[in-house]
Coordinates of C-alpha atoms in Angstrom, one line a residue:
M1 CA 0.0 0.0 0.0
R2 CA 1.6 3.3 -0.9
S3 CA 1.2 6.5 1.0
G4 CA -0.7 8.5 -1.6
K5 CA -1.9 12.0 -1.0
E6 CA -3.8 12.3 2.3
T7 CA -7.2 13.9 2.2
D8 CA -9.0 16.0 4.7
V9 CA -12.4 14.4 4.8
V10 CA -14.3 17.5 5.7
T11 CA -12.8 19.8 3.2
E12 CA -12.6 17.6 0.1
T13 CA -13.8 19.3 -3.0
L14 CA -17.1 17.8 -4.0
S15 CA -17.6 16.1 -7.4
T16 CA -18.7 18.3 -10.2
E17 CA -21.1 15.6 -11.3
Q18 CA -23.5 16.1 -8.4
D19 CA -26.9 17.4 -9.4
V20 CA -29.3 16.6 -6.5
I21 CA -29.3 19.5 -4.0
I22 CA -30.1 18.5 -0.4
P23 CA -32.3 21.2 1.1
H24 CA -30.8 22.6 4.3
G25 CA -33.2 23.2 7.2
A26 CA -35.8 20.8 5.7
G27 CA -37.6 18.2 7.8
F28 CA -36.5 14.6 8.2
W29 CA -38.7 13.1 5.5
R30 CA -37.9 15.7 2.9
R31 CA -34.2 15.2 3.4
L32 CA -34.6 11.4 3.4
F33 CA -36.4 11.7 0.0
A34 CA -33.7 13.9 -1.4
F35 CA -31.0 11.3 -0.3
S36 CA -33.1 8.3 -1.5
G37 CA -32.0 6.9 -4.9
P38 CA -28.4 5.6 -5.0
A39 CA -29.3 2.5 -3.0
Y40 CA -32.2 1.7 -5.3
L41 CA -29.9 1.8 -8.3
I42 CA -27.6 -0.6 -6.3
S43 CA -30.5 -2.9 -5.2
V44 CA -31.4 -4.0 -8.7
G45 CA -28.1 -5.8 -8.8
Y46 CA -29.3 -7.9 -5.9
M47 CA -32.3 -9.2 -7.9
D48 CA -30.9 -9.7 -11.4
P49 CA -31.4 -12.8 -13.6
G50 CA -28.5 -14.5 -11.8
N51 CA -30.5 -14.4 -8.6
W52 CA -33.4 -16.0 -10.4
A53 CA -31.3 -19.0 -11.5
T54 CA -29.8 -19.6 -8.1
D55 CA -33.0 -19.0 -6.2
I56 CA -35.1 -21.1 -8.4
E57 CA -32.7 -24.1 -8.3
G58 CA -32.2 -23.6 -4.6
G59 CA -35.9 -23.7 -3.9
S60 CA -36.8 -26.6 -6.3
R61 CA -33.9 -28.8 -5.1
F62 CA -33.7 -28.0 -1.4
H63 CA -37.1 -26.7 -0.5
Y64 CA -36.8 -23.8 2.0
D65 CA -33.4 -25.0 3.3
L66 CA -31.4 -22.1 1.7
L67 CA -33.7 -19.3 2.7
W68 CA -31.3 -18.5 5.5
V69 CA -28.5 -18.1 2.9
I70 CA -30.5 -15.3 1.2
L71 CA -31.1 -13.7 4.6
V72 CA -27.4 -13.8 5.6
S73 CA -26.3 -12.7 2.1
N74 CA -28.6 -9.7 2.4
L75 CA -27.3 -8.8 5.8
L76 CA -23.7 -9.0 4.4
A77 CA -24.8 -6.9 1.4
I78 CA -26.3 -4.2 3.7
L79 CA -23.1 -4.0 5.8
L80 CA -20.8 -3.8 2.8
Q81 CA -23.0 -1.3 0.9
I82 CA -23.2 0.9 4.0
L83 CA -19.4 0.9 4.1
S84 CA -19.2 1.7 0.4
A85 CA -21.5 4.7 0.8
R86 CA -19.6 5.8 3.9
L87 CA -16.3 5.7 2.0
G88 CA -17.6 7.8 -0.8
L89 CA -19.2 10.4 1.4
A90 CA -16.3 10.7 3.9
T91 CA -13.5 11.0 1.3
G92 CA -15.2 12.5 -1.7
R93 CA -13.6 9.7 -3.8
D94 CA -15.0 6.3 -4.8
L95 CA -13.4 2.9 -4.2
P96 CA -11.7 2.5 -7.6
Q97 CA -10.1 6.0 -7.3
L98 CA -8.8 5.2 -3.8
C99 CA -7.4 1.9 -5.0
R100 CA -5.5 3.8 -7.8
D101 CA -4.3 6.4 -5.3
R102 CA -3.1 4.1 -2.5
F103 CA -2.0 0.9 -4.1
K104 CA 1.0 0.4 -6.4
K105 CA 0.2 0.5 -10.0
P106 CA 0.5 -3.2 -10.8
V107 CA -1.8 -4.0 -7.9
A108 CA -4.3 -1.4 -8.9
I109 CA -4.3 -2.7 -12.5
G110 CA -4.8 -6.2 -11.2
F111 CA -7.8 -5.1 -9.2
W112 CA -9.2 -3.4 -12.3
V113 CA -8.9 -6.6 -14.4
L114 CA -10.7 -8.5 -11.7
A115 CA -13.4 -5.9 -11.5
E116 CA -13.9 -6.0 -15.3
I117 CA -14.2 -9.8 -15.1
A118 CA -16.9 -9.4 -12.4
I119 CA -18.8 -6.9 -14.5
A120 CA -18.6 -9.1 -17.6
A121 CA -19.9 -12.1 -15.5
C122 CA -22.8 -9.9 -14.3
D123 CA -23.6 -8.6 -17.7
L124 CA -23.6 -12.2 -19.0
A125 CA -26.3 -13.0 -16.5
E126 CA -28.3 -9.9 -17.7
V127 CA -27.9 -10.9 -21.3
L128 CA -29.1 -14.4 -20.6
G129 CA -32.0 -13.3 -18.4
S130 CA -33.3 -10.7 -20.8
A131 CA -32.9 -13.1 -23.7
I132 CA -34.9 -15.7 -21.9
A133 CA -37.6 -13.2 -21.0
I134 CA -37.8 -12.1 -24.7
N135 CA -38.0 -15.7 -25.7
L136 CA -40.9 -16.4 -23.3
L137 CA -42.9 -13.3 -24.0
F138 CA -42.5 -13.0 -27.7
H139 CA -41.5 -16.6 -28.8
I140 CA -38.3 -15.4 -30.4
D141 CA -35.5 -18.0 -30.5
L142 CA -32.7 -17.6 -28.0
L143 CA -29.9 -16.7 -30.4
P144 CA -31.7 -13.7 -32.0
A145 CA -33.0 -12.8 -28.5
V146 CA -29.4 -12.6 -27.2
L147 CA -28.5 -10.3 -30.1
I148 CA -31.5 -8.1 -29.5
T149 CA -30.2 -7.4 -25.9
G150 CA -27.4 -5.4 -27.5
F151 CA -29.8 -2.6 -28.4
D152 CA -30.5 -1.7 -24.8
V153 CA -27.6 0.8 -25.1
L154 CA -30.2 3.1 -26.6
L155 CA -32.3 2.9 -23.5
L156 CA -29.3 3.7 -21.3
L157 CA -28.3 6.7 -23.4
A158 CA -31.8 8.1 -23.3
L159 CA -32.0 7.8 -19.5
Q160 CA -28.5 9.2 -18.9
S161 CA -29.4 12.4 -20.9
K162 CA -32.3 13.0 -18.5
G163 CA -30.2 13.1 -15.3
V164 CA -29.8 10.9 -12.3
R165 CA -33.3 11.5 -10.9
A166 CA -34.9 10.2 -14.1
L167 CA -32.6 7.2 -14.0
E168 CA -33.6 6.5 -10.4
A169 CA -37.3 6.9 -11.2
V170 CA -37.1 4.2 -14.0
I171 CA -35.2 1.9 -11.7
V172 CA -37.8 2.3 -8.9
T173 CA -40.5 1.6 -11.5
L174 CA -38.8 -1.6 -12.6
I175 CA -38.3 -2.7 -9.0
T176 CA -41.9 -2.1 -8.2
T177 CA -42.9 -4.1 -11.3
M178 CA -40.8 -7.1 -10.0
G179 CA -42.3 -6.7 -6.5
I180 CA -45.9 -6.7 -7.7
C181 CA -45.3 -9.7 -10.0
Y182 CA -43.7 -11.7 -7.2
L183 CA -46.4 -10.7 -4.8
I184 CA -48.9 -12.3 -7.3
E185 CA -46.7 -15.4 -7.5
M186 CA -46.5 -15.7 -3.7
V187 CA -50.3 -15.4 -3.3
L188 CA -50.8 -18.1 -6.0
A189 CA -48.2 -20.4 -4.6
H190 CA -49.7 -20.7 -1.0
P191 CA -46.4 -21.3 0.8
Q192 CA -46.1 -23.1 4.1
L193 CA -45.5 -20.2 6.5
A194 CA -44.1 -22.4 9.3
A195 CA -41.6 -24.1 6.9
V196 CA -40.6 -20.7 5.5
T197 CA -39.9 -19.4 9.0
H198 CA -37.9 -22.5 9.8
G199 CA -35.8 -22.1 6.6
L200 CA -35.0 -18.5 7.5
I201 CA -33.7 -19.1 11.0
T202 CA -32.2 -22.6 10.7
P203 CA -28.9 -22.8 9.0
K204 CA -28.6 -26.0 7.0
L205 CA -25.9 -26.7 4.3
S206 CA -24.5 -29.8 2.7
N207 CA -21.8 -30.5 0.1
E208 CA -24.5 -30.8 -2.5
S209 CA -26.1 -27.5 -1.7
L210 CA -22.8 -25.5 -1.2
Y211 CA -22.5 -24.7 -4.9
I212 CA -26.0 -23.2 -5.1
A213 CA -25.5 -21.4 -1.7
L214 CA -22.3 -19.7 -3.0
G215 CA -24.2 -18.9 -6.2
I216 CA -26.8 -17.2 -4.1
L217 CA -24.0 -15.3 -2.3
G218 CA -22.4 -14.3 -5.5
A219 CA -25.8 -13.2 -7.0
T220 CA -26.6 -11.2 -3.9
V221 CA -23.4 -9.5 -2.8
M222 CA -22.0 -8.2 -6.1
P223 CA -18.5 -6.7 -6.3
H224 CA -19.3 -4.1 -8.9
N225 CA -22.0 -2.7 -6.7
L226 CA -19.4 -1.9 -4.0
Y227 CA -17.5 0.2 -6.5
L228 CA -20.6 1.8 -7.9
H229 CA -22.3 2.8 -4.6
S230 CA -19.2 4.7 -3.4
S231 CA -19.5 6.8 -6.6
L232 CA -23.3 7.2 -6.7
V233 CA -23.5 8.8 -3.3
K234 CA -21.5 11.8 -4.6
S235 CA -24.6 12.7 -6.8
R236 CA -26.0 14.5 -3.7
R237 CA -24.8 18.0 -2.9
T238 CA -24.3 17.4 0.8
G239 CA -22.0 20.2 1.9
K240 CA -18.5 20.1 3.4
T241 CA -18.8 20.3 7.1
F242 CA -18.5 17.4 9.5
E243 CA -22.1 17.6 10.4
D244 CA -23.2 17.7 6.8
I245 CA -21.2 14.5 6.0
K246 CA -22.4 12.8 9.2
S247 CA -26.0 13.6 8.2
A248 CA -25.4 12.3 4.7
I249 CA -24.0 9.0 6.1
K250 CA -27.1 8.6 8.3
F251 CA -29.6 9.2 5.5
N252 CA -27.7 7.0 3.0
T253 CA -27.6 4.2 5.7
I254 CA -31.4 4.4 6.0
D255 CA -31.7 4.4 2.2
T256 CA -29.5 1.3 1.9
I257 CA -31.3 -0.7 4.6
F258 CA -34.7 0.0 3.1
A259 CA -33.7 -0.6 -0.6
L260 CA -31.8 -3.8 0.1
N261 CA -34.6 -5.2 2.2
M262 CA -36.9 -4.8 -0.8
A263 CA -34.3 -6.8 -2.7
F264 CA -34.4 -9.4 0.0
F265 CA -38.2 -9.7 -0.4
V266 CA -37.9 -10.4 -4.1
N267 CA -35.1 -12.9 -3.7
A268 CA -36.9 -14.7 -0.9
A269 CA -40.1 -14.7 -2.9
I270 CA -38.4 -16.4 -5.9
L271 CA -37.0 -19.2 -3.7
I272 CA -40.3 -19.6 -1.8
M273 CA -42.2 -19.8 -5.0
A274 CA -39.8 -22.4 -6.4
A275 CA -40.0 -24.4 -3.1
S276 CA -43.8 -24.2 -2.9
V277 CA -44.6 -24.9 -6.5
F278 CA -41.8 -27.1 -7.8
F279 CA -40.2 -29.0 -4.9
E280 CA -43.6 -29.9 -3.4
N281 CA -44.7 -31.2 -6.8
G282 CA -41.5 -33.3 -7.2
K283 CA -40.0 -31.1 -10.0
V284 CA -36.4 -30.1 -10.0
V285 CA -36.0 -27.0 -12.2
T286 CA -32.9 -27.0 -14.3
E287 CA -33.8 -24.1 -16.6
I288 CA -35.7 -20.8 -16.3
Q289 CA -38.0 -21.7 -19.2
Q290 CA -39.0 -24.9 -17.5
A291 CA -40.1 -22.8 -14.5
Y292 CA -42.2 -20.6 -16.8
V293 CA -43.8 -23.5 -18.6
T294 CA -44.7 -25.4 -15.5
L295 CA -46.0 -22.5 -13.5
T296 CA -49.3 -22.3 -15.4
P297 CA -50.5 -25.9 -15.1
L298 CA -49.3 -26.2 -11.5
L299 CA -50.9 -23.0 -10.3
G300 CA -53.9 -23.2 -12.7
T301 CA -53.6 -19.7 -14.3
T302 CA -51.7 -18.1 -17.2
L303 CA -51.2 -15.0 -15.0
A304 CA -48.5 -16.8 -13.1
G305 CA -46.3 -17.4 -16.2
T306 CA -46.9 -14.0 -17.6
A307 CA -46.0 -12.2 -14.3
F308 CA -42.9 -14.4 -14.1
A309 CA -41.7 -13.4 -17.6
I310 CA -42.5 -9.7 -17.2
A311 CA -40.6 -9.6 -13.9
L312 CA -37.6 -11.4 -15.5
L313 CA -37.5 -8.8 -18.3
A314 CA -37.7 -5.9 -15.8
S315 CA -34.9 -7.5 -13.8
G316 CA -32.6 -7.9 -16.8
Q317 CA -33.1 -4.3 -18.0
A318 CA -32.7 -2.7 -14.6
S319 CA -29.5 -4.6 -13.9
T320 CA -28.2 -3.7 -17.3
I321 CA -28.4 0.0 -16.4
T322 CA -26.4 -0.3 -13.2
G323 CA -23.9 -2.7 -14.7
T324 CA -23.0 -0.1 -17.3
L325 CA -22.7 2.7 -14.7
A326 CA -20.4 0.4 -12.7
G327 CA -18.3 -0.2 -15.7
Q328 CA -17.8 3.5 -16.3
V329 CA -16.9 4.1 -12.6
V330 CA -14.4 1.2 -12.6
M331 CA -12.6 2.3 -15.8
E332 CA -12.4 5.9 -14.8
G333 CA -11.4 5.2 -11.2
F334 CA -8.8 2.6 -11.7
L335 CA -7.3 3.9 -15.0
H336 CA -8.2 7.5 -14.9
M337 CA -9.5 7.0 -18.4
K338 CA -12.9 8.3 -19.6
I339 CA -14.8 6.6 -22.3
R340 CA -18.1 7.5 -24.0
P341 CA -21.0 5.8 -22.3
W342 CA -22.3 4.2 -25.6
L343 CA -18.9 2.7 -26.4
R344 CA -18.4 1.4 -22.8
R345 CA -21.9 -0.2 -23.0
M346 CA -21.2 -1.8 -26.4
V347 CA -17.8 -3.2 -25.3
T348 CA -19.3 -4.6 -22.1
R349 CA -22.3 -6.1 -23.8
L350 CA -20.2 -7.6 -26.6
L351 CA -18.0 -9.4 -24.0
A352 CA -21.2 -10.9 -22.6
I353 CA -22.9 -11.7 -25.9
I354 CA -19.9 -13.6 -27.3
P355 CA -19.9 -16.5 -24.7
A356 CA -23.7 -16.6 -24.8
V357 CA -23.8 -17.0 -28.5
I358 CA -21.1 -19.6 -28.5
V359 CA -22.9 -21.7 -25.8
I360 CA -26.2 -21.5 -27.7
A361 CA -24.6 -22.3 -31.0
L362 CA -22.8 -25.3 -29.7
N363 CA -26.0 -26.7 -28.4
T364 CA -28.1 -26.1 -31.5
S365 CA -28.1 -29.8 -32.5
G366 CA -29.7 -30.8 -29.2
G367 CA -32.7 -28.6 -29.8
A368 CA -34.4 -26.0 -27.6
A369 CA -34.2 -28.2 -24.5
S370 CA -30.4 -28.5 -24.8
Q371 CA -30.0 -24.8 -25.4
N372 CA -32.1 -23.9 -22.4
Q373 CA -30.1 -26.2 -20.1
A374 CA -26.8 -24.9 -21.4
V375 CA -27.9 -21.3 -20.9
Y376 CA -29.1 -22.1 -17.4
Q377 CA -25.8 -23.7 -16.4
L378 CA -23.9 -20.7 -17.8
L379 CA -26.1 -18.4 -15.8
L380 CA -25.3 -20.3 -12.6
F381 CA -21.6 -20.3 -13.4
S382 CA -21.6 -16.6 -13.8
Q383 CA -22.9 -16.2 -10.3
V384 CA -20.2 -18.4 -8.8
V385 CA -17.6 -16.3 -10.7
L386 CA -19.0 -13.2 -9.1
S387 CA -18.8 -14.8 -5.7
V388 CA -15.1 -15.8 -6.2
Q389 CA -14.4 -12.2 -7.3
L390 CA -16.1 -10.6 -4.3
S391 CA -13.1 -10.7 -1.9
F392 CA -11.1 -8.5 -4.3
A393 CA -13.6 -5.7 -3.7
T394 CA -14.4 -6.3 -0.1
I395 CA -10.8 -6.4 1.2
P396 CA -9.8 -2.9 -0.1
L397 CA -13.2 -1.5 1.1
V398 CA -12.7 -2.8 4.6
L399 CA -9.1 -1.7 4.7
F400 CA -9.9 1.9 3.6
T401 CA -12.9 2.4 5.8
G402 CA -10.9 1.1 8.8
N403 CA -8.0 3.5 8.1
S404 CA -8.1 6.8 9.9
K405 CA -5.7 8.4 7.4
V406 CA -8.3 7.8 4.7
M407 CA -11.5 8.3 6.6
G408 CA -10.4 10.9 9.3
R409 CA -13.2 11.2 11.9
F410 CA -15.4 8.9 10.0
V411 CA -13.2 5.8 10.4
N412 CA -15.0 2.6 11.3
P413 CA -15.4 2.1 15.1
I414 CA -13.8 -1.0 16.5
W415 CA -17.1 -3.0 16.6
L416 CA -17.7 -2.2 12.9
K417 CA -14.1 -3.1 11.9
I418 CA -14.5 -6.5 13.6
L419 CA -17.9 -7.1 12.0
A420 CA -16.5 -6.1 8.5
W421 CA -13.5 -8.4 8.8
V422 CA -15.5 -11.3 10.0
A423 CA -17.7 -10.9 6.9
V424 CA -14.7 -10.6 4.6
I425 CA -13.0 -13.7 6.1
A426 CA -16.3 -15.7 5.9
I427 CA -16.7 -14.8 2.2
A428 CA -13.1 -15.7 1.4
G429 CA -13.3 -18.9 3.3
L430 CA -16.4 -20.2 1.6
N431 CA -15.0 -19.4 -1.8
A432 CA -11.8 -21.1 -1.0
Y433 CA -13.7 -24.2 0.1
L434 CA -15.7 -24.1 -3.1
L435 CA -12.6 -24.0 -5.3
I436 CA -11.0 -26.8 -3.4
T437 CA -14.1 -29.1 -3.6
Q438 CA -14.6 -28.4 -7.3
L439 CA -10.9 -28.9 -8.2
L440 CA -10.4 -32.1 -6.2

């Protein structure tokens, strides 16, 4: 770790990209509304198509046994995202910028490469999820559906030109759409409430379920979201004093807790639906299309399948937006290199489309069933890749937020340092165990 230029956390010049003014002297609720937004942009990464794959397989294979994994993953996500927001607000710089400032150049470049791998894995999940939704809703074959996902750059550019508030409004709309769709699914599925409660509070894990559990962890706590959140919080014009920054940290903490608990509801609902509908009817789901097709006969209404596909499409599009924003933050922060948003979007999407096209093309001879299964396995694999990459974002985050030279008066207190390191060590340990068991 190199010394870097030390920063006075209360006099740091604010980002010129900020465009949401926080009203001074306003009441609690008005200020909370002004601060609300960044965590909702982050939260969509916690309910993207990768979550669907891991949650559906987890529920259909292991009933409610892995609900506690979703709960623990969500608590880890809240902790780490709060630290990310705290870092951005206290220093005026985001996590990639601090990595560039304080690590030697080869180390910083290594972290950048790993961050790009994580973003590519995430975008792969979004490509596959959106393509599956297009296939289900419009009966377009998977290969052209994957290519169609490349045009979502137009949506992103249109939204970015309207400002951060418009972007946040669209994201909240998509989250609400997912929430309503899965509320419908939950009502139709009639889950066993006692069994759901038991699954939430009773840790249970086997060698067979570990792969899916780590997939859930990788789909929930995403490395690129840690980079992005530390940048997004700078979109609020908070002021420079100690009290201003302290207030901003408080309101962003509330925003994070509320937004990520909404994500927890969606993820838990997906697994509960899969457990209630598929496991209890003796069906292990090995592809998302299979879940869609079997929902209607098992629940007795086409509304179930339609709501499922609409929510999946909303999930893919929402996650695409934040994935692109994260890519811009990572490239500019680690390399100090700016790139046009449309070009960044196209490069990232191309890196995701290529493996998707290859996998689909290689399984053409086996028909639609073979393609669906291959796509589903690729989706699961992308989430495990994200889980393995997670430590390379969490370790610098915990190092910086626990360093008084970086954070000044906002350095993590002892109890928070201990909690953060326990979380980081647990994540690294689980991933190491997965790699060992898969390689041996």
